[in-house]
Coordinates of C-alpha atoms in Angstrom, one line a residue:
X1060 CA 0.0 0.0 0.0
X1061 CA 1.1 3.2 -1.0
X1062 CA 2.0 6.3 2.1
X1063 CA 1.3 9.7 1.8
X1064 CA 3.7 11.5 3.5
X1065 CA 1.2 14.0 5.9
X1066 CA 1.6 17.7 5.9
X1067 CA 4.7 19.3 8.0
X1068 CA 2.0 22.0 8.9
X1069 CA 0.2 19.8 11.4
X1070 CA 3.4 18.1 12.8
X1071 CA 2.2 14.5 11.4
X1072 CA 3.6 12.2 8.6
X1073 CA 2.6 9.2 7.1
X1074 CA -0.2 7.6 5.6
X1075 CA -1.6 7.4 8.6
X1076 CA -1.8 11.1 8.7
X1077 CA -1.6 12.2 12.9
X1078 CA 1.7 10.6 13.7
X1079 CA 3.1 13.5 16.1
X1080 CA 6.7 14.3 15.2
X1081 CA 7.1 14.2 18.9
X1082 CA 6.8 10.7 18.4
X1083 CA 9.2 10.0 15.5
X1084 CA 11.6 11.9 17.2
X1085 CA 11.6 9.9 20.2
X1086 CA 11.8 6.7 17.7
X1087 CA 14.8 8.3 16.6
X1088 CA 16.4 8.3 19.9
X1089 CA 16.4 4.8 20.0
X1090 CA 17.2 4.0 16.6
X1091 CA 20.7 5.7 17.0
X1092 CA 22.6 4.4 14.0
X1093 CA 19.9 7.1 12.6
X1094 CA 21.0 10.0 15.0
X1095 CA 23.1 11.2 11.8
X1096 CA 20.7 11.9 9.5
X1097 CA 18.8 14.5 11.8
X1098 CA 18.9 18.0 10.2
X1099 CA 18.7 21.1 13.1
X1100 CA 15.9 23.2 13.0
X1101 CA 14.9 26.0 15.2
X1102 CA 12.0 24.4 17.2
X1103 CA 10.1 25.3 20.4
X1104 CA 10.0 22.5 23.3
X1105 CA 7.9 20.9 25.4
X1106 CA 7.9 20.1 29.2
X1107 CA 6.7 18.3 32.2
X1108 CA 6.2 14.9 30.5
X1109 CA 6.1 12.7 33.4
X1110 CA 8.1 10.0 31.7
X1111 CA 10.8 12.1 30.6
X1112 CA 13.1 11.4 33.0
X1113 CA 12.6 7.1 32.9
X1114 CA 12.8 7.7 29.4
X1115 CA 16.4 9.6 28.9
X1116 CA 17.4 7.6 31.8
X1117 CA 17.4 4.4 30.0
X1118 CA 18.7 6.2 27.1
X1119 CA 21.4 7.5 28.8
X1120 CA 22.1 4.7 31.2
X1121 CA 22.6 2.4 27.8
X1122 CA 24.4 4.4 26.0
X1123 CA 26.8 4.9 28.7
X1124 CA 27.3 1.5 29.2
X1125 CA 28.2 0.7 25.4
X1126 CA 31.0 3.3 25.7
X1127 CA 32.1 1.9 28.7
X1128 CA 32.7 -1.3 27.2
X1129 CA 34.2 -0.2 24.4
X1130 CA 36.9 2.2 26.4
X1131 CA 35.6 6.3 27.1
X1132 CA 36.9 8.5 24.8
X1133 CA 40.2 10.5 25.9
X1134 CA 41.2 13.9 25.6
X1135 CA 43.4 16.6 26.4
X1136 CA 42.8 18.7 29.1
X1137 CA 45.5 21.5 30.4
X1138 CA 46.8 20.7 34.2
X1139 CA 49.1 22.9 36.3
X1140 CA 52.0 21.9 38.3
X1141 CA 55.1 22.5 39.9
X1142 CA 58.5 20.6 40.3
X1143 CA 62.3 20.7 39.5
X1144 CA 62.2 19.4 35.9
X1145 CA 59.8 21.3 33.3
X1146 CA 56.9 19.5 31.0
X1147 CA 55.1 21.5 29.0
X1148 CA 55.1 25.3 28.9
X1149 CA 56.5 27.3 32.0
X1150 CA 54.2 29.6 33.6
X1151 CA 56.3 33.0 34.3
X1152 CA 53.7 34.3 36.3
X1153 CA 53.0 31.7 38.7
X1154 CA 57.0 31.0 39.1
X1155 CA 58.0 34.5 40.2
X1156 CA 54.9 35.1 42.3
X1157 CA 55.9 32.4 44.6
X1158 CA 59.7 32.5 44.0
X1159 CA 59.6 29.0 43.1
X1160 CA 63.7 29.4 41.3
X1161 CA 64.9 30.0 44.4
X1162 CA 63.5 26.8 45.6
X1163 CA 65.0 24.6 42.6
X1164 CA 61.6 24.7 41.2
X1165 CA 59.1 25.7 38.4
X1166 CA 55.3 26.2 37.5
X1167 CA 54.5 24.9 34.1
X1168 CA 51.4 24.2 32.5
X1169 CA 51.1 20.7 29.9
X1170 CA 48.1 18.9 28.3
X1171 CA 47.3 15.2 29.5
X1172 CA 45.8 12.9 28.0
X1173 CA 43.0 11.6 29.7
X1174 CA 39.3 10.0 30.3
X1175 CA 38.9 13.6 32.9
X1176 CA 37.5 15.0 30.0
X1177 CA 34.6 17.4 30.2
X1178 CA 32.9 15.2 27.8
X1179 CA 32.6 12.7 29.9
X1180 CA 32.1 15.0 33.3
X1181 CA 29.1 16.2 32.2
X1182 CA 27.5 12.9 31.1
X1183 CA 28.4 12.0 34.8
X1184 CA 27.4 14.9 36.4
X1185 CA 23.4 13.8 33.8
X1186 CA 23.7 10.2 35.6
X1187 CA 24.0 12.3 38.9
X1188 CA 20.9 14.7 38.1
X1189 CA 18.4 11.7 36.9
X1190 CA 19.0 9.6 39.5
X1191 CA 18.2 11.9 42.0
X1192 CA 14.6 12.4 39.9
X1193 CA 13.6 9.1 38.7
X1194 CA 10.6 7.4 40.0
X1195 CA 11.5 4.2 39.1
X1196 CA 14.1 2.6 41.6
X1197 CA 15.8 0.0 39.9
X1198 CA 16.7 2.5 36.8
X1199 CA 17.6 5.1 39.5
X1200 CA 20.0 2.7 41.1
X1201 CA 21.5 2.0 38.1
X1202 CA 22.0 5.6 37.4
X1203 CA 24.1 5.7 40.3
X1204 CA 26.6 2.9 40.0
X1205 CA 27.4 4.4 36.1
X1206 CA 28.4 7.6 37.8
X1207 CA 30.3 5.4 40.3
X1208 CA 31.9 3.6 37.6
X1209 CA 33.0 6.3 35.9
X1210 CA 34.2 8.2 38.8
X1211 CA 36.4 5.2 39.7
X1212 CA 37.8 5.3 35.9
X1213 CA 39.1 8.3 36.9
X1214 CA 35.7 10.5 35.5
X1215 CA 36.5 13.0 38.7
X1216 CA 35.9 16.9 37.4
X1217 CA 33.0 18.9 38.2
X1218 CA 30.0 19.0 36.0
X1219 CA 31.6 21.5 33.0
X1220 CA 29.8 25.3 32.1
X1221 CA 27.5 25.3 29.3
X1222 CA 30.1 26.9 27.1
X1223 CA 32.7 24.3 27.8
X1224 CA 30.4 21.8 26.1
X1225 CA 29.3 24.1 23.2
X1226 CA 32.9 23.6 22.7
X1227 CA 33.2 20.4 22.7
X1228 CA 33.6 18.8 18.9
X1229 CA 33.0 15.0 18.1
X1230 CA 34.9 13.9 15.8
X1231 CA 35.1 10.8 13.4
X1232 CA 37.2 8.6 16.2
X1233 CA 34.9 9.4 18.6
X1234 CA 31.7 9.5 17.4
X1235 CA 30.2 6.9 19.5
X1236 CA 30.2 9.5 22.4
X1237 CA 27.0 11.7 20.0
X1238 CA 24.3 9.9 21.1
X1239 CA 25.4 9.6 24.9
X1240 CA 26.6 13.5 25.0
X1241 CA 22.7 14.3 23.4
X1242 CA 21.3 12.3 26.0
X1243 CA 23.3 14.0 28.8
X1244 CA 22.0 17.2 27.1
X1245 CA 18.3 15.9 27.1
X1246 CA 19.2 15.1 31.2
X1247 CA 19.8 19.1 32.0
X1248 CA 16.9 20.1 30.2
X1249 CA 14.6 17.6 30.4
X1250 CA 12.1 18.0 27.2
X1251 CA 11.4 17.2 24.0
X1252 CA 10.8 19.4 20.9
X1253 CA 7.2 20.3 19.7
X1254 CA 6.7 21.1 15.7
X1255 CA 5.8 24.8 16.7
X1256 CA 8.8 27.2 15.8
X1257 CA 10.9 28.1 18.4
X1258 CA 14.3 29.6 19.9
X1259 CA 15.9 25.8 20.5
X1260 CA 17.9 24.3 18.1
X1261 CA 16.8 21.3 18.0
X1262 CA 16.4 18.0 15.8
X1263 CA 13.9 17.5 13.2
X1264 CA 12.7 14.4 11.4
X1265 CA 12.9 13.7 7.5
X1266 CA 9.8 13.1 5.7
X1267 CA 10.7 10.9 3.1
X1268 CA 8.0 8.1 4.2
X1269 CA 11.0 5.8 3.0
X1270 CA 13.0 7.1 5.9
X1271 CA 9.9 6.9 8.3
X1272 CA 9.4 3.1 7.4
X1273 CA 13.1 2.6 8.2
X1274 CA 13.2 4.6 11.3
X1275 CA 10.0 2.7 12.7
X1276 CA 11.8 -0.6 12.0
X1277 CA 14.8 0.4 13.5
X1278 CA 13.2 2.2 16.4
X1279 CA 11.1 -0.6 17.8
X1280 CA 14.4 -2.6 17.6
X1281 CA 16.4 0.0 19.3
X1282 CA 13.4 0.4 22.1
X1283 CA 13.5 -3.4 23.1
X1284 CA 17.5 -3.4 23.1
X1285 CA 17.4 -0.5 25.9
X1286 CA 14.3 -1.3 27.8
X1287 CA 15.1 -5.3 27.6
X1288 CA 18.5 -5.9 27.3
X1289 CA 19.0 -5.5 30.9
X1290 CA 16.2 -8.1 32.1
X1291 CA 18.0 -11.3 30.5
X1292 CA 16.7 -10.4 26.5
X1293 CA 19.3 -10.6 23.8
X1294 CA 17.6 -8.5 20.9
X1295 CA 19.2 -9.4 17.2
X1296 CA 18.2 -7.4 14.2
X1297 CA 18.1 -8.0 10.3
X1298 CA 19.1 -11.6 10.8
X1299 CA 19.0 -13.8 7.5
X1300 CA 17.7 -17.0 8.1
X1301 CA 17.8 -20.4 5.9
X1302 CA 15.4 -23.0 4.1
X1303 CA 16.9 -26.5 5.2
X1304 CA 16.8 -27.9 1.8
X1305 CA 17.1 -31.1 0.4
X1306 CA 17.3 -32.4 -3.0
X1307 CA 17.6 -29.4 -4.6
X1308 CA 18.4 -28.9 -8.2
X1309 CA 21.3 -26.9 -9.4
X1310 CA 19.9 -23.4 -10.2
X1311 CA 17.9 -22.9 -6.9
X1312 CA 20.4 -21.1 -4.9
X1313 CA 20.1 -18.8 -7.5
X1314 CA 16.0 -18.2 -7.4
X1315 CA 15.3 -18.9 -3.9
X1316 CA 14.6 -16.0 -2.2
X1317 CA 16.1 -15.1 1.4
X1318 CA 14.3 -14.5 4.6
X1319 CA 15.2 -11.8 6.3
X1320 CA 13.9 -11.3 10.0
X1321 CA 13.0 -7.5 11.4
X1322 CA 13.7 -8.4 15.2
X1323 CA 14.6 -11.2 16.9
X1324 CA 14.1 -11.4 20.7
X1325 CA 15.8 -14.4 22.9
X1326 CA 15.2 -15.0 26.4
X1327 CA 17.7 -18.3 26.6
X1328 CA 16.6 -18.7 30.7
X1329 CA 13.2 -18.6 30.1
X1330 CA 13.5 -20.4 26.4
X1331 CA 11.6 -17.8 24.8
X1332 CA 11.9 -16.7 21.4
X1333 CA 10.3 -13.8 19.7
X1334 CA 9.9 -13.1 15.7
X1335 CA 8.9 -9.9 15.3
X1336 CA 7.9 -8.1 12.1
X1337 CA 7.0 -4.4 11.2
X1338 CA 5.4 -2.8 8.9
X1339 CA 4.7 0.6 8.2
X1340 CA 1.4 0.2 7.1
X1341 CA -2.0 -0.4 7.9
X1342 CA -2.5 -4.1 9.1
X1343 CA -6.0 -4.9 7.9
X1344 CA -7.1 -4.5 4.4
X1345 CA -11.0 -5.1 2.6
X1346 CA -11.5 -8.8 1.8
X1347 CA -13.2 -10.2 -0.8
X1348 CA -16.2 -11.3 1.1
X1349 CA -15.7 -9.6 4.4
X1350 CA -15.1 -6.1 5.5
X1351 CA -11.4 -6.4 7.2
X1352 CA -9.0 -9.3 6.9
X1353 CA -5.5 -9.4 8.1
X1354 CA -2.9 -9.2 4.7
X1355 CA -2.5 -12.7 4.2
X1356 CA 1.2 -12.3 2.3
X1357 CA 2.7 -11.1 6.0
X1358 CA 0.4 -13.9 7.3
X1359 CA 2.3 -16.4 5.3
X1360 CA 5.7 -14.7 5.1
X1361 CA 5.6 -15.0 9.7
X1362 CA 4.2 -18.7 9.0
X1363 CA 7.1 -19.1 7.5
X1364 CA 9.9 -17.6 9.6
X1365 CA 8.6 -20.1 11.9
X1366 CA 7.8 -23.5 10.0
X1367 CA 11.0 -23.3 8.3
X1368 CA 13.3 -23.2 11.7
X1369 CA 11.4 -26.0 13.0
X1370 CA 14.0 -29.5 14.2
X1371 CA 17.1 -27.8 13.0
X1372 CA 18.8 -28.3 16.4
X1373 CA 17.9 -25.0 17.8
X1374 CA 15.1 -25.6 20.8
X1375 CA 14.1 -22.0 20.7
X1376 CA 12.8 -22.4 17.2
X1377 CA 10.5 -25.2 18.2
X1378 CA 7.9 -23.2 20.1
X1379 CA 8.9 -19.2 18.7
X1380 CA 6.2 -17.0 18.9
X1381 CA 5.6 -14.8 15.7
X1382 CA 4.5 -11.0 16.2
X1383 CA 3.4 -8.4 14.1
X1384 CA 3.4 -5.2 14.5
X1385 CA 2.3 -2.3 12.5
X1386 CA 1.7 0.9 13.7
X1387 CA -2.0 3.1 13.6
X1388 CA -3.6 6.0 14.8
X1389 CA -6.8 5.4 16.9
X1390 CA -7.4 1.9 15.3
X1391 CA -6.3 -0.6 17.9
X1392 CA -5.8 -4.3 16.8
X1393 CA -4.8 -6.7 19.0
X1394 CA -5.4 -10.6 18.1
X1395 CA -3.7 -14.3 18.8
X1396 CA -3.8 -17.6 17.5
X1397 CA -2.0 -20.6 17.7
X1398 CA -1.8 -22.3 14.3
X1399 CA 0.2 -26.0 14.6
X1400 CA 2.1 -25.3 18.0
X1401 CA 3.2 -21.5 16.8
X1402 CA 1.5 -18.9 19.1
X1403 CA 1.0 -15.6 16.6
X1404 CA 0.2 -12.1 18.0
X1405 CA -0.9 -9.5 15.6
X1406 CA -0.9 -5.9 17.2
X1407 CA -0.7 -2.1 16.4
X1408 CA 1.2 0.1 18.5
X1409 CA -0.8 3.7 18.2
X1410 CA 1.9 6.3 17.4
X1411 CA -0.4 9.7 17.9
X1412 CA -0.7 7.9 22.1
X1413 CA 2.0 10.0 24.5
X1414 CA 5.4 8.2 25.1
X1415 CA 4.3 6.5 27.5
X1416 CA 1.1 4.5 26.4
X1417 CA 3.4 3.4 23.5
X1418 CA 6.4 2.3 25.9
X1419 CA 3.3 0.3 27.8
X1420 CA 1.7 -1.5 24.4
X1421 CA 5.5 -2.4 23.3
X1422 CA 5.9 -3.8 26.4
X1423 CA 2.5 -5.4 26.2
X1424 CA 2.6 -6.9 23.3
X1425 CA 5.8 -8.7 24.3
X1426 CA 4.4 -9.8 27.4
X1427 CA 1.7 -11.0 25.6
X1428 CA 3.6 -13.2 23.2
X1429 CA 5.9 -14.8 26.4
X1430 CA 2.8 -16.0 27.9
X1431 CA 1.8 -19.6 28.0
X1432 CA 0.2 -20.9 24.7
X1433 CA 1.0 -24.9 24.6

């Protein structure tokens, strides 16, 4: 089905026509490998969102981690000391004032290299602020021990000025730290843009619907690796999986096409698996002798991401749960069966709902598909 992309007027996009931008923009969050392909735009904001805070919590909190596993970023920063040998520049000043030759001594200033950086102070000085605010215990606790951790890393300045990190310029070697410093940012000023013109420069979504059906895939994906990565889920994306063939001619490698899943989501101590599909439009369509009927081509193409993994020596494949899930506006769907020993869920997730409802139905729907259906 074709997509209309909606009018930038009303803040809404897609075929569905009411999709806030606030929305999309908080999709974009979580699909970071998208974060580049924002365009800044002077934009108004809005506040007192009661989630706000759990919300660029787990953002930040994830973020922070990933960079803590793959080493914090070092930098420069100028230190001042005193002793008999010299390293760096000599600070005239500082060395008369105190009549530090007459002591065998020196003041001299020199650049070290190091993880004190006030890149990385102020994302500890954000893990700091949230914790202190978040409702949620668990999240706030783990707010805390990231600001310990880094602190112990030797993360020790205080919290930097607002011009110190208007300074600050992320370069191609580091650019892993973008999404954790915008989070830290999001932590100070805790809101998120409006479409309205404004005074803030702020981020603004494409409207290419192409680019909106990509960042909906990639933003449901990037929502269940942050909300849960951290409660025993390992959450795979774009994973190409195989027909188990057998005599098979010669030129069918060549013909047969290849599966590709949207989202993957294993639970290995609870032996759950997950298939999850999106897509960015409407799930129901007019049938031939009936008003609505689900689109029987993503019916079969889920059938199949499950039949075809079936006694291949992988016991999570046995009893995987198939979910789709498109997203609507006002039109809620939300239906199961069980068709020979596959549970299947097919939801929508409204996107014009506040950032919480949807963070609830994701959650939901997953919930959903875990439960007992065998």
């Amino acid at each position: 089905m074709s997509c209309v992309v909606g009018d930038e007027r009303h803040g809404s996009v897609g075929r569905f026509g009411d999709i806030p931008v606030r929305n999309l923009w908080l999709l974009m969050l979580y699909a970071s490998d998208l974060f580049q392909e924002f365009e800044h735009a002077k934009r108004s904001i809005e506040d007192n969102l009661d989630d706000i805070p759990e919300l660029i919590a787990e953002m930040l909190c994830c973020h922070v981690e990933r960079r803590i596993q793959r080493n914090l970023s070092y930098g420069y920063r100028a230190k001042d000391e005193t002793g008999n040998r010299v390293r760096g520049r000599i600070n005239i000043l500082q060395t008369e004032a105190h009549h530090l030759l007459a002591q065998g001594r020196v003041a001299y200033r020199f650049d070290e290299l190091t993880v004190n950086t006030a890149r990385n102070c102020y994302v500890r000085a954000a893990l700091n602020k949230l914790s202190a605010i978040v409702e949620h215990k668990n999240l706030a606790h783990r707010c805390r021990t990231l600001a310990l951790r880094l602190q112990r890393m030797g993360v020790i300045g205080d919290c930097p000025s607002r011009a110190e990190i208007f300074l600050e310029r992320i370069g191609r070697h580091d650019a892993g730290d973008r999404l954790m410093m915008f989070a830290a940012h999001l932590a100070f000023n805790l809101a998120l843009p409006t479409e309205t013109p404004g005074t803030q420069p702020l981020s603004s979504p494409h409207r290419d619907i192409h680019w909106v059906r990509q960042l909906y895939e990639k933003g449901i994906a990037g929502f269940y690796k942050v909300v849960l990565g951290d409660r025993g889920w390992r959450v795979a994306t774009g994973k190409t999986i195989h027909w188990f063939k057998e005599d098979q001619s010669a030129g069918i490698e060549r013909i047969l096409p290849t599966m590709r899943i949207d989202i993957v989501l294993d639970n290995l101590a609870e032996g759950r698996r997950i298939i999850i599909d999106t897509k960015f439009n409407a799930m129901l369509t007019r049938g031939w002798y009936r008003k609505e009927t689900l689109r029987s081509n993503y019916l079969y193409q889920i059938y199949a991401y499950l039949r075809t993994q079936e006694s291949v020596g992988d016991s999570l494949a046995n009893n995987a749960t198939g979910l789709l899930l498109h997203p609507s506006v006002g039109n809620d769907v939300f239906e199961t069966v069980t068709i020979q020993g596959h549970k299947m869920v097919f939801a929508t997730v409204d996107l014009a709902q506040n950032a919480k409802e949807i963070r609830e139905r994701l959650l939901e729907v997953v919930g959903y598909s875990c439960s007992a259906a065998y």
